[in-house]
Amino acid sequence: MAKITLKGNEIHTVGELPGVGDTAKDFTLVKSDLSRVNLSDFKGSKIIMNISPSIDTSTCATSVVKFNKAATDLENTKVLYISRDLPFAQARFCGAEGIENVITLCDLSGDFGKDYGLEIAEGPMQGLHSRVLIVLNEEGKVLFTQQVPEIVVEPDYEGALEAVK
């Protein structure tokens, strides 16, 4: 169980993130067209998973915009934005912001948040994802992780981008 804060108030997640060197657990998430996608569908590409509570918050939105811009210069790398937001909300945001280089995915079942140990366990955001970055190599091995200690703070973009270089 990780200890994080929301505007200074301590909250916890349901577990711990996978560690550097671990093989990432496969998942099934929902794309904006309501089709299902698995981690194994991205095998052969490096992956940056930008995970957050909701695309409708300013910090989460900023992270998607920044990774969308960075993704234009990344070779053989997919940037995934993962949240519990409905695919319709994710698609609406991406359309309004011109997001073309980030794949939005919904953890509709909640299994991803539990399996990766990043679901918020209590408080007003219980059941949503904490702010996390996970970077994988082409074989699904974890290269970098960050559990952002304060939910309203932006993640370590540079650390994630360095990991895929």
Coordinates of N, CA and C in Angstrom, one line a residue:
M1 N 0.8 -1.2 0.0 CA 0.0 0.0 0.0 C 0.9 1.2 0.0
A2 N 0.7 2.1 -1.0 CA 1.5 3.3 -1.1 C 0.8 4.4 -0.4
K3 N 1.5 5.3 0.2 CA 1.0 6.5 0.9 C 1.2 7.7 0.0
I4 N 0.1 8.4 -0.4 CA 0.2 9.6 -1.2 C -0.7 10.6 -0.5
T5 N -0.7 11.8 -1.1 CA -1.6 12.9 -0.5 C -2.4 13.5 -1.6
L6 N -3.6 14.0 -1.2 CA -4.5 14.8 -2.0 C -4.6 16.1 -1.3
K7 N -4.0 17.2 -1.9 CA -4.0 18.5 -1.3 C -3.5 18.4 0.2
G8 N -2.5 17.6 0.4 CA -1.9 17.5 1.8 C -2.5 16.5 2.7
N9 N -3.7 16.0 2.3 CA -4.3 15.0 3.2 C -3.9 13.6 2.7
E10 N -3.4 12.8 3.7 CA -2.9 11.5 3.4 C -4.0 10.5 3.0
I11 N -3.7 9.8 1.9 CA -4.5 8.7 1.5 C -3.6 7.5 1.0
H12 N -4.2 6.4 0.7 CA -3.4 5.2 0.4 C -3.9 4.6 -0.9
T13 N -3.1 3.8 -1.5 CA -3.5 3.0 -2.7 C -3.7 1.6 -2.2
V14 N -4.2 0.8 -3.1 CA -4.5 -0.6 -2.7 C -3.3 -1.5 -2.7
G15 N -2.2 -1.0 -3.3 CA -1.0 -1.9 -3.3 C 0.3 -1.1 -3.7
E16 N 1.2 -1.8 -4.3 CA 2.5 -1.2 -4.8 C 2.6 -1.3 -6.3
L17 N 3.2 -0.4 -6.9 CA 3.5 -0.4 -8.4 C 4.4 -1.6 -8.7
P18 N 4.3 -2.1 -9.9 CA 5.3 -3.1 -10.3 C 6.7 -2.4 -10.3
G19 N 7.7 -3.2 -10.0 CA 9.1 -2.6 -9.9 C 9.9 -2.6 -11.2
V20 N 10.9 -1.8 -11.2 CA 11.8 -1.8 -12.4 C 12.3 -3.2 -12.6
G21 N 12.3 -3.7 -13.8 CA 12.8 -5.0 -14.1 C 11.7 -6.0 -14.1
D22 N 10.5 -5.7 -13.5 CA 9.4 -6.7 -13.5 C 8.8 -6.7 -14.9
T23 N 8.1 -7.8 -15.2 CA 7.3 -7.9 -16.4 C 5.9 -7.4 -16.1
A24 N 5.4 -6.4 -16.9 CA 4.1 -5.8 -16.6 C 3.0 -6.9 -16.8
K25 N 2.0 -6.8 -16.0 CA 0.9 -7.7 -16.1 C 0.0 -7.3 -17.3
D26 N -0.5 -8.3 -18.0 CA -1.4 -8.0 -19.1 C -2.6 -7.4 -18.6
F27 N -3.3 -6.6 -19.4 CA -4.6 -6.0 -19.0 C -5.5 -5.9 -20.2
T28 N -6.8 -5.7 -19.9 CA -7.8 -5.4 -20.9 C -8.4 -4.1 -20.5
L29 N -8.3 -3.1 -21.5 CA -8.9 -1.8 -21.3 C -9.8 -1.4 -22.5
V30 N -10.5 -0.4 -22.3 CA -11.5 0.0 -23.4 C -11.0 1.3 -24.1
K31 N -11.0 1.2 -25.4 CA -10.6 2.3 -26.3 C -11.8 3.2 -26.5
S32 N -11.5 4.4 -27.1 CA -12.6 5.4 -27.4 C -13.7 4.8 -28.3
D33 N -13.4 3.9 -29.1 CA -14.4 3.3 -30.0 C -15.1 2.1 -29.3
L34 N -14.9 1.9 -28.0 CA -15.5 0.9 -27.2 C -14.9 -0.5 -27.4
S35 N -13.9 -0.6 -28.3 CA -13.2 -1.9 -28.5 C -12.3 -2.2 -27.3
R36 N -11.9 -3.4 -27.1 CA -11.0 -3.8 -26.1 C -9.6 -3.9 -26.6
V37 N -8.6 -3.6 -25.7 CA -7.2 -3.7 -26.1 C -6.5 -4.3 -24.9
N38 N -5.5 -5.1 -25.2 CA -4.7 -5.7 -24.2 C -3.2 -5.1 -24.3
L39 N -2.5 -5.3 -23.2 CA -1.1 -4.9 -23.2 C -0.4 -5.6 -24.3
S40 N -0.7 -6.9 -24.4 CA 0.0 -7.7 -25.5 C -0.2 -7.1 -26.9
D41 N -1.2 -6.3 -27.1 CA -1.4 -5.7 -28.4 C -0.3 -4.7 -28.8
F42 N 0.4 -4.2 -27.8 CA 1.4 -3.2 -28.0 C 2.8 -3.8 -28.0
K43 N 2.9 -5.2 -27.9 CA 4.2 -5.8 -27.8 C 5.1 -5.4 -29.1
G44 N 6.3 -5.1 -28.8 CA 7.2 -4.7 -29.9 C 7.4 -3.1 -29.9
S45 N 6.6 -2.4 -29.1 CA 6.7 -1.0 -28.9 C 7.1 -0.7 -27.5
K46 N 7.8 0.4 -27.3 CA 8.0 0.9 -25.9 C 6.7 1.6 -25.6
I47 N 6.4 1.6 -24.3 CA 5.1 2.2 -23.8 C 5.4 3.1 -22.7
I48 N 4.7 4.3 -22.7 CA 4.6 5.2 -21.6 C 3.2 5.2 -21.2
M49 N 2.9 4.7 -20.0 CA 1.5 4.7 -19.4 C 1.4 5.9 -18.5
N50 N 0.6 6.9 -18.9 CA 0.3 8.1 -18.1 C -1.0 7.8 -17.5
I51 N -1.0 7.6 -16.2 CA -2.2 7.1 -15.5 C -2.6 8.2 -14.5
S52 N -3.9 8.5 -14.5 CA -4.4 9.5 -13.5 C -5.8 9.4 -13.2
P53 N -6.3 10.2 -12.2 CA -7.7 10.1 -11.7 C -8.7 10.4 -12.8
S54 N -8.6 11.6 -13.5 CA -9.6 12.0 -14.4 C -9.0 13.0 -15.4
I55 N -9.3 12.8 -16.7 CA -8.9 13.8 -17.7 C -9.6 15.1 -17.5
D56 N -10.6 15.2 -16.7 CA -11.4 16.4 -16.5 C -10.8 17.3 -15.4
T57 N -9.6 17.0 -14.9 CA -8.9 17.8 -14.0 C -7.7 18.5 -14.7
S58 N -7.3 19.6 -14.2 CA -6.3 20.4 -14.9 C -4.9 19.7 -15.0
T59 N -4.5 19.1 -13.9 CA -3.2 18.4 -13.9 C -3.2 17.2 -14.9
C60 N -4.3 16.4 -14.9 CA -4.4 15.3 -15.8 C -4.4 15.7 -17.2
A61 N -5.2 16.8 -17.5 CA -5.3 17.3 -18.8 C -4.0 17.8 -19.3
T62 N -3.2 18.5 -18.5 CA -1.9 19.0 -18.8 C -1.0 17.9 -19.2
S63 N -1.0 16.8 -18.4 CA -0.1 15.7 -18.7 C -0.4 15.1 -20.1
V64 N -1.7 15.0 -20.4 CA -2.0 14.4 -21.7 C -1.5 15.3 -22.9
V65 N -1.7 16.6 -22.7 CA -1.2 17.6 -23.7 C 0.3 17.5 -23.8
K66 N 1.0 17.5 -22.7 CA 2.5 17.5 -22.8 C 3.0 16.2 -23.4
F67 N 2.4 15.0 -23.0 CA 2.9 13.8 -23.6 C 2.5 13.7 -25.1
N68 N 1.3 14.3 -25.5 CA 1.0 14.3 -26.9 C 2.0 15.1 -27.7
K69 N 2.5 16.2 -27.2 CA 3.5 16.9 -27.9 C 4.9 16.2 -27.9
A70 N 5.2 15.6 -26.8 CA 6.5 14.8 -26.7 C 6.5 13.6 -27.6
A71 N 5.3 13.0 -27.8 CA 5.2 11.7 -28.6 C 5.5 11.9 -30.0
T72 N 5.5 13.1 -30.5 CA 5.8 13.3 -32.0 C 7.2 13.0 -32.3
D73 N 8.1 13.1 -31.2 CA 9.5 12.9 -31.4 C 10.0 11.5 -30.9
L74 N 9.1 10.7 -30.5 CA 9.5 9.4 -29.9 C 9.4 8.3 -31.0
E75 N 10.5 7.5 -31.1 CA 10.5 6.4 -32.0 C 10.0 5.1 -31.4
N76 N 9.2 4.4 -32.1 CA 8.7 3.1 -31.6 C 8.1 3.1 -30.2
T77 N 7.4 4.2 -29.9 CA 6.9 4.4 -28.6 C 5.4 4.7 -28.6
K78 N 4.6 4.1 -27.9 CA 3.2 4.4 -27.7 C 2.9 5.1 -26.4
V79 N 2.2 6.1 -26.4 CA 1.8 6.8 -25.1 C 0.4 6.5 -24.9
L80 N 0.1 5.9 -23.7 CA -1.2 5.5 -23.3 C -1.7 6.3 -22.2
Y81 N -2.8 6.9 -22.3 CA -3.4 7.6 -21.1 C -4.5 6.7 -20.6
I82 N -4.4 6.4 -19.3 CA -5.3 5.4 -18.7 C -6.0 6.1 -17.4
S83 N -7.3 6.0 -17.4 CA -8.1 6.5 -16.3 C -9.4 5.7 -16.2
R84 N -10.2 6.1 -15.2 CA -11.5 5.5 -15.1 C -12.6 6.3 -15.8
D85 N -12.1 7.4 -16.4 CA -13.1 8.2 -17.2 C -13.7 7.3 -18.3
L86 N -15.0 7.6 -18.6 CA -15.6 6.9 -19.7 C -14.9 7.2 -21.0
P87 N -14.9 6.3 -22.0 CA -14.3 6.5 -23.2 C -14.8 7.8 -23.9
F88 N -16.1 8.1 -23.7 CA -16.7 9.3 -24.4 C -16.1 10.6 -23.9
A89 N -15.8 10.6 -22.6 CA -15.2 11.8 -22.0 C -13.8 12.0 -22.5
Q90 N -13.0 10.8 -22.6 CA -11.7 10.9 -23.1 C -11.7 11.3 -24.5
A91 N -12.6 10.8 -25.3 CA -12.6 11.2 -26.8 C -13.0 12.7 -26.9
R92 N -13.9 13.1 -26.1 CA -14.3 14.5 -26.2 C -13.2 15.5 -25.9
F93 N -12.4 15.1 -24.8 CA -11.2 15.9 -24.5 C -10.2 15.9 -25.6
C94 N -9.9 14.8 -26.1 CA -8.9 14.6 -27.2 C -9.3 15.4 -28.5
G95 N -10.6 15.3 -28.8 CA -11.1 16.1 -29.9 C -11.0 17.6 -29.7
A96 N -11.3 18.0 -28.6 CA -11.3 19.5 -28.3 C -9.9 20.0 -28.2
E97 N -8.9 19.2 -27.8 CA -7.5 19.6 -27.6 C -6.6 19.2 -28.8
G98 N -7.2 18.5 -29.8 CA -6.4 18.1 -30.9 C -5.3 17.0 -30.6
I99 N -5.7 16.1 -29.6 CA -4.7 15.1 -29.2 C -4.8 14.0 -30.2
E100 N -3.6 13.7 -30.9 CA -3.5 12.7 -31.9 C -2.4 11.6 -31.6
N101 N -1.6 11.9 -30.7 CA -0.4 11.0 -30.4 C -0.5 10.2 -29.1
V102 N -1.6 10.3 -28.5 CA -1.9 9.6 -27.2 C -3.1 8.7 -27.4
I103 N -3.0 7.4 -27.0 CA -4.1 6.5 -27.0 C -4.8 6.5 -25.7
T104 N -6.0 6.9 -25.7 CA -6.8 7.0 -24.4 C -7.4 5.6 -24.1
L105 N -7.3 5.2 -22.9 CA -7.9 3.9 -22.5 C -8.6 4.0 -21.2
C106 N -9.7 3.3 -21.1 CA -10.6 3.4 -19.9 C -10.5 2.1 -19.1
D107 N -10.3 2.2 -17.8 CA -10.3 1.0 -16.9 C -11.7 0.9 -16.4
L108 N -12.6 0.5 -17.3 CA -14.0 0.4 -17.0 C -14.3 -0.6 -15.9
S109 N -13.6 -1.7 -15.9 CA -13.8 -2.7 -14.8 C -13.2 -2.4 -13.5
G110 N -12.1 -1.6 -13.5 CA -11.4 -1.3 -12.3 C -10.3 -2.3 -12.1
D111 N -10.2 -3.3 -12.9 CA -9.2 -4.4 -12.6 C -7.8 -3.9 -12.8
F112 N -7.5 -3.0 -13.8 CA -6.2 -2.5 -14.0 C -5.6 -1.7 -12.8
G113 N -6.4 -0.9 -12.2 CA -6.0 -0.1 -11.0 C -5.7 -1.0 -9.9
K114 N -6.4 -2.1 -9.7 CA -6.1 -3.0 -8.6 C -4.9 -3.9 -8.9
D115 N -4.8 -4.4 -10.1 CA -3.7 -5.2 -10.5 C -2.4 -4.5 -10.5
Y116 N -2.4 -3.2 -10.8 CA -1.1 -2.5 -10.8 C -0.9 -1.7 -9.5
G117 N -1.8 -1.9 -8.5 CA -1.6 -1.4 -7.2 C -1.7 0.1 -7.1
L118 N -2.5 0.7 -8.0 CA -2.5 2.2 -8.0 C -3.9 2.8 -7.8
E119 N -4.9 1.9 -7.5 CA -6.2 2.4 -7.2 C -6.2 3.1 -5.8
I120 N -6.9 4.2 -5.7 CA -7.0 4.9 -4.4 C -7.9 4.2 -3.5
A121 N -7.5 3.9 -2.3 CA -8.2 3.0 -1.4 C -9.2 3.7 -0.5
E122 N -9.1 5.0 -0.3 CA -10.0 5.7 0.6 C -10.1 7.1 0.2
G123 N -11.0 7.8 0.9 CA -11.2 9.3 0.7 C -12.1 9.6 -0.5
P124 N -12.2 10.9 -0.8 CA -13.1 11.3 -1.8 C -12.9 10.8 -3.2
M125 N -11.7 10.3 -3.5 CA -11.3 9.8 -4.8 C -11.2 8.3 -4.8
Q126 N -11.8 7.6 -3.8 CA -11.7 6.2 -3.7 C -12.2 5.5 -5.0
G127 N -11.4 4.6 -5.4 CA -11.8 3.8 -6.6 C -11.2 4.4 -7.9
L128 N -10.7 5.6 -7.9 CA -10.0 6.2 -9.0 C -8.6 5.8 -9.0
H129 N -7.9 6.1 -10.1 CA -6.4 5.9 -10.1 C -5.6 7.0 -9.5
S130 N -4.5 6.7 -8.9 CA -3.6 7.7 -8.4 C -2.8 8.1 -9.6
R131 N -2.0 9.2 -9.5 CA -1.2 9.7 -10.6 C 0.1 8.9 -10.7
V132 N 0.3 8.2 -11.8 CA 1.4 7.2 -12.0 C 1.9 7.3 -13.4
L133 N 3.2 7.1 -13.5 CA 3.9 6.8 -14.8 C 4.5 5.5 -14.7
I134 N 4.3 4.7 -15.8 CA 5.0 3.4 -15.9 C 5.5 3.3 -17.3
V135 N 6.8 3.1 -17.5 CA 7.4 2.9 -18.8 C 7.9 1.5 -19.0
L136 N 7.5 1.0 -20.2 CA 7.9 -0.4 -20.5 C 8.7 -0.5 -21.8
N137 N 9.6 -1.5 -21.8 CA 10.4 -1.7 -23.0 C 9.5 -2.5 -24.0
E138 N 10.1 -2.9 -25.2 CA 9.4 -3.6 -26.2 C 8.9 -5.0 -25.8
E139 N 9.5 -5.5 -24.7 CA 9.1 -6.9 -24.3 C 8.1 -6.8 -23.0
G140 N 7.8 -5.6 -22.6 CA 6.9 -5.4 -21.5 C 7.6 -5.4 -20.1
K141 N 8.9 -5.2 -20.1 CA 9.6 -5.1 -18.9 C 9.5 -3.6 -18.4
V142 N 9.4 -3.4 -17.1 CA 9.3 -2.1 -16.5 C 10.7 -1.4 -16.5
L143 N 10.7 -0.2 -17.1 CA 12.0 0.5 -17.2 C 11.9 1.7 -16.1
F144 N 10.8 2.2 -15.8 CA 10.6 3.4 -15.0 C 9.2 3.4 -14.4
T145 N 9.1 3.8 -13.1 CA 7.8 4.0 -12.5 C 7.9 5.3 -11.6
Q146 N 6.8 5.9 -11.5 CA 6.7 7.0 -10.6 C 5.3 7.0 -10.0
Q147 N 5.2 7.0 -8.7 CA 3.9 7.2 -8.0 C 4.0 8.6 -7.5
V148 N 3.3 9.5 -8.2 CA 3.4 10.9 -7.8 C 2.9 11.1 -6.3
P149 N 3.7 11.6 -5.4 CA 3.3 11.6 -4.0 C 2.2 12.5 -3.7
E150 N 2.0 13.6 -4.4 CA 0.8 14.5 -4.2 C 0.0 14.6 -5.5
I151 N -1.2 14.1 -5.5 CA -2.0 13.9 -6.7 C -2.1 15.2 -7.5
V152 N -2.1 16.3 -7.0 CA -2.3 17.5 -7.8 C -1.0 18.0 -8.5
V153 N 0.1 17.3 -8.3 CA 1.4 17.7 -8.8 C 1.6 16.9 -10.1
E154 N 2.2 17.6 -11.1 CA 2.5 16.9 -12.4 C 3.5 15.8 -12.3
P155 N 3.5 14.8 -13.1 CA 4.4 13.7 -13.1 C 5.8 14.1 -13.6
D156 N 6.8 13.2 -13.5 CA 8.1 13.4 -14.0 C 8.2 13.1 -15.5
Y157 N 7.8 14.0 -16.3 CA 7.9 13.8 -17.8 C 9.2 13.4 -18.2
E158 N 10.2 14.2 -17.8 CA 11.6 13.9 -18.2 C 12.1 12.5 -17.9
G159 N 11.8 12.1 -16.7 CA 12.2 10.7 -16.3 C 11.6 9.7 -17.2
A160 N 10.3 9.8 -17.5 CA 9.6 8.9 -18.4 C 10.2 8.9 -19.8
L161 N 10.4 10.1 -20.3 CA 11.0 10.3 -21.7 C 12.4 9.8 -21.8
E162 N 13.2 10.0 -20.7 CA 14.6 9.5 -20.7 C 14.6 7.9 -20.8
A163 N 13.6 7.3 -20.1 CA 13.6 5.9 -20.0 C 13.3 5.2 -21.4
V164 N 12.6 5.9 -22.3 CA 12.4 5.3 -23.6 C 13.4 5.6 -24.6
K165 N 14.4 6.4 -24.3 CA 15.5 6.8 -25.2 C 16.5 5.7 -25.3

